[in-house]
PDB file of C-alpha atoms and ligand atoms in Angstrom:
ATOM      1  CA  UNK A 851      -8.196  17.359  -0.601  1.00 93.00           C
ATOM      2  CA  UNK A 852      -8.609  13.922  -0.966  1.00 98.00           C
ATOM      3  CA  UNK A 853      -7.879  10.734   0.747  1.00 98.00           C
ATOM      4  CA  UNK A 854      -6.179   7.605  -0.400  1.00 98.00           C
ATOM      5  CA  UNK A 855      -4.961   4.745   1.454  1.00 98.00           C
ATOM      6  CA  UNK A 856      -1.474   3.143   1.156  1.00 99.00           C
ATOM      7  CA  UNK A 857       0.365   0.335   2.758  1.00 99.00           C
ATOM      8  CA  UNK A 858       4.449  -0.187   3.196  1.00 99.00           C
ATOM      9  CA  UNK A 859       4.554  -3.853   2.595  1.00 99.00           C
ATOM     10  CA  UNK A 860       6.421  -6.566   4.230  1.00 99.00           C
ATOM     11  CA  UNK A 861       9.459  -6.593   1.638  1.00 99.00           C
ATOM     12  CA  UNK A 862      10.119  -2.421   2.378  1.00 99.00           C
ATOM     13  CA  UNK A 863       9.564  -2.881   6.286  1.00 99.00           C
ATOM     14  CA  UNK A 864      11.907  -5.511   6.358  1.00 98.00           C
ATOM     15  CA  UNK A 865      15.081  -3.668   4.257  1.00 99.00           C
ATOM     16  CA  UNK A 866      14.257  -0.236   6.573  1.00 99.00           C
ATOM     17  CA  UNK A 867      12.917   1.128   4.010  1.00 99.00           C
ATOM     18  CA  UNK A 868       9.818   2.792   6.038  1.00 99.00           C
ATOM     19  CA  UNK A 869      11.878   6.366   6.254  1.00 98.00           C
ATOM     20  CA  UNK A 870      13.008   6.560   2.841  1.00 98.00           C
ATOM     21  CA  UNK A 871       9.406   5.880   1.886  1.00 99.00           C
ATOM     22  CA  UNK A 872       7.775   8.239   4.300  1.00 99.00           C
ATOM     23  CA  UNK A 873      10.495  10.978   3.135  1.00 98.00           C
ATOM     24  CA  UNK A 874       8.690  10.642  -0.784  1.00 98.00           C
ATOM     25  CA  UNK A 875       5.517  10.625   0.191  1.00 98.00           C
ATOM     26  CA  UNK A 876       5.992  13.855   2.624  1.00 98.00           C
ATOM     27  CA  UNK A 877       8.092  15.674   0.324  1.00 98.00           C
ATOM     28  CA  UNK A 878       5.780  15.463  -2.546  1.00 98.00           C
ATOM     29  CA  UNK A 879       3.322  17.420  -0.664  1.00 98.00           C
ATOM     30  CA  UNK A 880       1.440  14.261   0.887  1.00 98.00           C
ATOM     31  CA  UNK A 881       0.015  14.995   4.770  1.00 98.00           C
ATOM     32  CA  UNK A 882      -0.110  11.985   6.712  1.00 98.00           C
ATOM     33  CA  UNK A 883      -3.254  11.728   8.193  1.00 98.00           C
ATOM     34  CA  UNK A 884      -2.873   8.554  10.048  1.00 98.00           C
ATOM     35  CA  UNK A 885      -0.371   5.821  10.515  1.00 98.00           C
ATOM     36  CA  UNK A 886       0.069   2.474  12.456  1.00 98.00           C
ATOM     37  CA  UNK A 887       2.857  -0.339  12.405  1.00 98.00           C
ATOM     38  CA  UNK A 888       1.136  -3.659  12.672  1.00 98.00           C
ATOM     39  CA  UNK A 889       1.309  -7.515  11.818  1.00 98.00           C
ATOM     40  CA  UNK A 890      -1.564  -8.455   9.333  1.00 98.00           C
ATOM     41  CA  UNK A 891      -3.701 -11.862  10.507  1.00 98.00           C
ATOM     42  CA  UNK A 892      -4.408 -14.447   7.277  1.00 98.00           C
ATOM     43  CA  UNK A 893      -8.134 -13.177   7.414  1.00 98.00           C
ATOM     44  CA  UNK A 894      -7.500  -9.375   7.747  1.00 98.00           C
ATOM     45  CA  UNK A 895      -5.421 -10.075   4.594  1.00 98.00           C
ATOM     46  CA  UNK A 896      -7.846 -12.349   2.592  1.00 98.00           C
ATOM     47  CA  UNK A 897     -10.543  -9.572   3.195  1.00 98.00           C
ATOM     48  CA  UNK A 898      -8.633  -6.838   1.971  1.00 98.00           C
ATOM     49  CA  UNK A 899      -7.776  -8.480  -1.350  1.00 98.00           C
ATOM     50  CA  UNK A 900     -10.784 -10.402  -1.414  1.00 97.00           C
ATOM     51  CA  UNK A 901     -11.407  -8.906  -5.356  1.00 96.00           C
ATOM     52  CA  UNK A 902      -8.532 -10.835  -6.464  1.00 97.00           C
ATOM     53  CA  UNK A 903      -9.633 -14.083  -4.654  1.00 97.00           C
ATOM     54  CA  UNK A 904      -9.832 -15.730  -8.131  1.00 98.00           C
ATOM     55  CA  UNK A 905      -6.677 -14.714  -9.537  1.00 98.00           C
ATOM     56  CA  UNK A 906      -3.692 -17.568  -9.171  1.00 98.00           C
ATOM     57  CA  UNK A 907      -1.427 -15.318  -7.121  1.00 98.00           C
ATOM     58  CA  UNK A 908      -3.765 -14.803  -4.336  1.00 98.00           C
ATOM     59  CA  UNK A 909      -2.483 -17.103  -1.881  1.00 98.00           C
ATOM     60  CA  UNK A 910       0.771 -16.276  -2.425  1.00 98.00           C
ATOM     61  CA  UNK A 911      -0.024 -12.536  -2.106  1.00 98.00           C
ATOM     62  CA  UNK A 912      -1.852 -12.709   0.938  1.00 98.00           C
ATOM     63  CA  UNK A 913       0.977 -15.346   2.450  1.00 98.00           C
ATOM     64  CA  UNK A 914       3.431 -12.236   1.672  1.00 98.00           C
ATOM     65  CA  UNK A 915       1.724  -9.195   3.316  1.00 98.00           C
ATOM     66  CA  UNK A 916       1.285 -11.542   6.289  1.00 98.00           C
ATOM     67  CA  UNK A 917       5.049 -12.681   6.364  1.00 98.00           C
ATOM     68  CA  UNK A 918       6.474  -9.491   7.978  1.00 98.00           C
ATOM     69  CA  UNK A 919       5.004  -5.919   9.550  1.00 98.00           C
ATOM     70  CA  UNK A 920       3.674  -3.849   7.410  1.00 99.00           C
ATOM     71  CA  UNK A 921       2.854   0.185   7.859  1.00 99.00           C
ATOM     72  CA  UNK A 922      -0.739   1.694   6.841  1.00 99.00           C
ATOM     73  CA  UNK A 923      -1.032   5.199   5.831  1.00 99.00           C
ATOM     74  CA  UNK A 924      -3.997   7.358   5.152  1.00 99.00           C
ATOM     75  CA  UNK A 925      -2.643   9.911   3.229  1.00 99.00           C
ATOM     76  CA  UNK A 926      -4.246  13.802   2.119  1.00 98.00           C
ATOM     77  CA  UNK A 927      -3.495  15.186  -1.130  1.00 98.00           C
ATOM     78  CA  UNK A 928      -5.658  17.240  -3.814  1.00 98.00           C
ATOM     79  CA  UNK A 929      -6.332  13.844  -6.072  1.00 98.00           C
ATOM     80  CA  UNK A 930      -4.018  11.690  -3.728  1.00 98.00           C
ATOM     81  CA  UNK A 931      -5.632   8.631  -5.387  1.00 98.00           C
ATOM     82  CA  UNK A 932      -3.743   9.222  -8.738  1.00 98.00           C
ATOM     83  CA  UNK A 933      -0.743  11.196  -7.412  1.00 98.00           C
ATOM     84  CA  UNK A 934      -0.079   8.365  -5.016  1.00 99.00           C
ATOM     85  CA  UNK A 935      -0.394   5.876  -7.702  1.00 98.00           C
ATOM     86  CA  UNK A 936       1.768   8.020  -9.799  1.00 98.00           C
ATOM     87  CA  UNK A 937       4.425   7.881  -7.286  1.00 98.00           C
ATOM     88  CA  UNK A 938       4.154   4.514  -6.703  1.00 98.00           C
ATOM     89  CA  UNK A 939       4.833   3.345 -10.187  1.00 98.00           C
ATOM     90  CA  UNK A 940       3.550   0.501 -12.304  1.00 98.00           C
ATOM     91  CA  UNK A 941       2.546  -2.818 -10.438  1.00 98.00           C
ATOM     92  CA  UNK A 942       5.397  -4.566 -12.226  1.00 98.00           C
ATOM     93  CA  UNK A 943       8.694  -2.613 -11.493  1.00 98.00           C
ATOM     94  CA  UNK A 944      10.429  -3.784 -14.482  1.00 98.00           C
ATOM     95  CA  UNK A 945       7.659  -1.238 -16.175  1.00 98.00           C
ATOM     96  CA  UNK A 946       7.618   1.652 -13.588  1.00 98.00           C
ATOM     97  CA  UNK A 947       8.652   4.864 -14.506  1.00 98.00           C
ATOM     98  CA  UNK A 948      12.079   6.137 -13.547  1.00 98.00           C
ATOM     99  CA  UNK A 949      12.042   7.782  -9.840  1.00 98.00           C
ATOM    100  CA  UNK A 950       9.158   5.691  -8.894  1.00 98.00           C
ATOM    101  CA  UNK A 951       8.908   3.877  -5.644  1.00 98.00           C
ATOM    102  CA  UNK A 952       8.345   0.330  -7.143  1.00 98.00           C
ATOM    103  CA  UNK A 953      11.044   1.338  -9.812  1.00 98.00           C
ATOM    104  CA  UNK A 954      13.570   2.333  -6.991  1.00 98.00           C
ATOM    105  CA  UNK A 955      13.071  -0.448  -4.124  1.00 98.00           C
ATOM    106  CA  UNK A 956      10.484  -3.245  -5.339  1.00 98.00           C
ATOM    107  CA  UNK A 957      11.902  -6.365  -5.752  1.00 98.00           C
ATOM    108  CA  UNK A 958       9.916  -8.199  -8.304  1.00 98.00           C
ATOM    109  CA  UNK A 959       5.692  -7.746  -9.404  1.00 98.00           C
ATOM    110  CA  UNK A 960       4.690  -9.518  -5.866  1.00 98.00           C
ATOM    111  CA  UNK A 961       7.256  -8.222  -3.516  1.00 98.00           C
ATOM    112  CA  UNK A 962       6.791  -4.526  -4.839  1.00 98.00           C
ATOM    113  CA  UNK A 963       7.037  -2.444  -1.924  1.00 99.00           C
ATOM    114  CA  UNK A 964       3.945  -0.193  -1.487  1.00 99.00           C
ATOM    115  CA  UNK A 965       0.419  -0.593  -1.872  1.00 98.00           C
ATOM    116  CA  UNK A 966      -2.179   2.344  -3.397  1.00 98.00           C
ATOM    117  CA  UNK A 967      -6.134   2.241  -3.472  1.00 98.00           C
ATOM    118  CA  UNK A 968      -6.838   2.285  -7.206  1.00 98.00           C
ATOM    119  CA  UNK A 969     -10.123   4.781  -6.836  1.00 98.00           C
ATOM    120  CA  UNK A 970     -11.744   7.132  -4.454  1.00 98.00           C
ATOM    121  CA  UNK A 971     -14.312   4.784  -3.542  1.00 98.00           C
ATOM    122  CA  UNK A 972     -11.779   1.520  -2.586  1.00 98.00           C
ATOM    123  CA  UNK A 973      -9.764   4.462  -1.091  1.00 98.00           C
ATOM    124  CA  UNK A 974     -12.852   4.802   1.405  1.00 98.00           C
ATOM    125  CA  UNK A 975     -13.437   1.017   2.209  1.00 97.00           C
ATOM    126  CA  UNK A 976      -9.517   0.630   2.479  1.00 98.00           C
ATOM    127  CA  UNK A 977      -9.108   3.029   5.258  1.00 98.00           C
ATOM    128  CA  UNK A 978     -12.723   1.782   7.030  1.00 98.00           C
ATOM    129  CA  UNK A 979     -11.058  -1.263   6.793  1.00 98.00           C
ATOM    130  CA  UNK A 980      -7.998  -0.958   9.035  1.00 98.00           C
ATOM    131  CA  UNK A 981      -8.728   2.636  10.965  1.00 98.00           C
ATOM    132  CA  UNK A 982     -11.891   4.125  12.958  1.00 98.00           C
ATOM    133  CA  UNK A 983     -12.329   7.931  12.630  1.00 97.00           C
ATOM    134  CA  UNK A 984     -11.212   8.813  15.620  1.00 98.00           C
ATOM    135  CA  UNK A 985      -7.894   7.316  14.596  1.00 98.00           C
ATOM    136  CA  UNK A 986      -7.561   9.993  11.245  1.00 98.00           C
ATOM    137  CA  UNK A 987      -6.276  13.179  12.000  1.00 97.00           C
ATOM    138  CA  UNK A 988      -6.140  16.172   9.206  1.00 90.00           C
TER     139      UNK A 988
HETATM  140  P1  GDP B 210      -1.537  -2.748  -7.485  1.00 72.11           P
HETATM  141  O1  GDP B 210      -2.778  -1.854  -7.610  1.00 72.11           O
HETATM  142  O2  GDP B 210      -0.561  -1.835  -8.261  1.00 72.11           O
HETATM  143  O3  GDP B 210      -1.111  -3.214  -6.375  1.00 72.11           O
HETATM  144  O4  GDP B 210      -1.938  -4.196  -8.543  1.00 72.11           O
HETATM  145  P2  GDP B 210      -3.096  -5.297  -8.451  1.00 72.11           P
HETATM  146  O5  GDP B 210      -4.193  -4.770  -7.543  1.00 72.11           O
HETATM  147  O6  GDP B 210      -3.194  -5.454  -9.788  1.00 72.11           O
HETATM  148  O7  GDP B 210      -2.735  -6.506  -7.655  1.00 72.11           O
HETATM  149  C1  GDP B 210      -2.667  -5.964  -6.138  1.00 72.11           C
HETATM  150  C2  GDP B 210      -1.322  -6.665  -5.532  1.00 72.11           C
HETATM  151  O8  GDP B 210      -0.949  -8.110  -6.120  1.00 72.11           O
HETATM  152  C3  GDP B 210       0.117  -6.433  -6.154  1.00 72.11           C
HETATM  153  O9  GDP B 210       0.398  -5.002  -5.508  1.00 72.11           O
HETATM  154  C4  GDP B 210       1.242  -7.166  -6.573  1.00 72.11           C
HETATM  155  O10 GDP B 210       1.813  -7.287  -4.789  1.00 72.11           O
HETATM  156  C5  GDP B 210       0.512  -8.623  -6.412  1.00 72.11           C
HETATM  157  N1  GDP B 210       0.331  -9.054  -7.606  1.00 72.11           N
HETATM  158  C6  GDP B 210       0.100  -8.750  -9.080  1.00 72.11           C
HETATM  159  N2  GDP B 210       0.102  -9.090 -10.059  1.00 72.11           N
HETATM  160  C7  GDP B 210       0.732 -10.371  -9.521  1.00 72.11           C
HETATM  161  C8  GDP B 210       0.911 -11.394 -10.252  1.00 72.11           C
HETATM  162  O11 GDP B 210       1.155 -11.327 -11.704  1.00 72.11           O
HETATM  163  N3  GDP B 210       1.623 -12.103  -9.289  1.00 72.11           N
HETATM  164  C9  GDP B 210       2.161 -12.182  -8.291  1.00 72.11           C
HETATM  165  N4  GDP B 210       2.886 -12.855  -7.904  1.00 72.11           N
HETATM  166  N5  GDP B 210       1.608 -11.268  -7.304  1.00 72.11           N
HETATM  167  C10 GDP B 210       0.707  -9.811  -7.981  1.00 72.11           C
END
């Protein structure tokens, strides 16, 4: 059993897609080990995306992530990191496979509806960035 970290981003929350995305998560065999709806501060978003701070889209991305509420999730499944990346699809929805969340729901490369950790190491960092151990129930 592996854990990964997911976010339902502001574009999806705003369009009332929380339920549809959670349905895909659960029907694909993930257990939701932790979940909270919150509104990120600029400091939280900039810290979360610090690896991208030199990218040209950093300011736009962090402003977007603070533009409305998000849902933060800890997901559990065998090979959860790669399984969730697969279910989300490619970063750019135009390149995402049919049937993926980003293909079906994302608006563009930035407003792409969901986040997923790209490695087990980053998942551990991202989970601990937002959740205490007592909030995670396997
Ligand atoms: P991910 O792992 O698939 O989420 O993609 P990245 O780690 O490369 O990028 C992080 C997030 O930054 C993406 O999910 C998008 O929301 C945003 N992003 C990535 N590439 C671009 C880009 O070229 N332009 C803009 N505006 N945003 C981007």
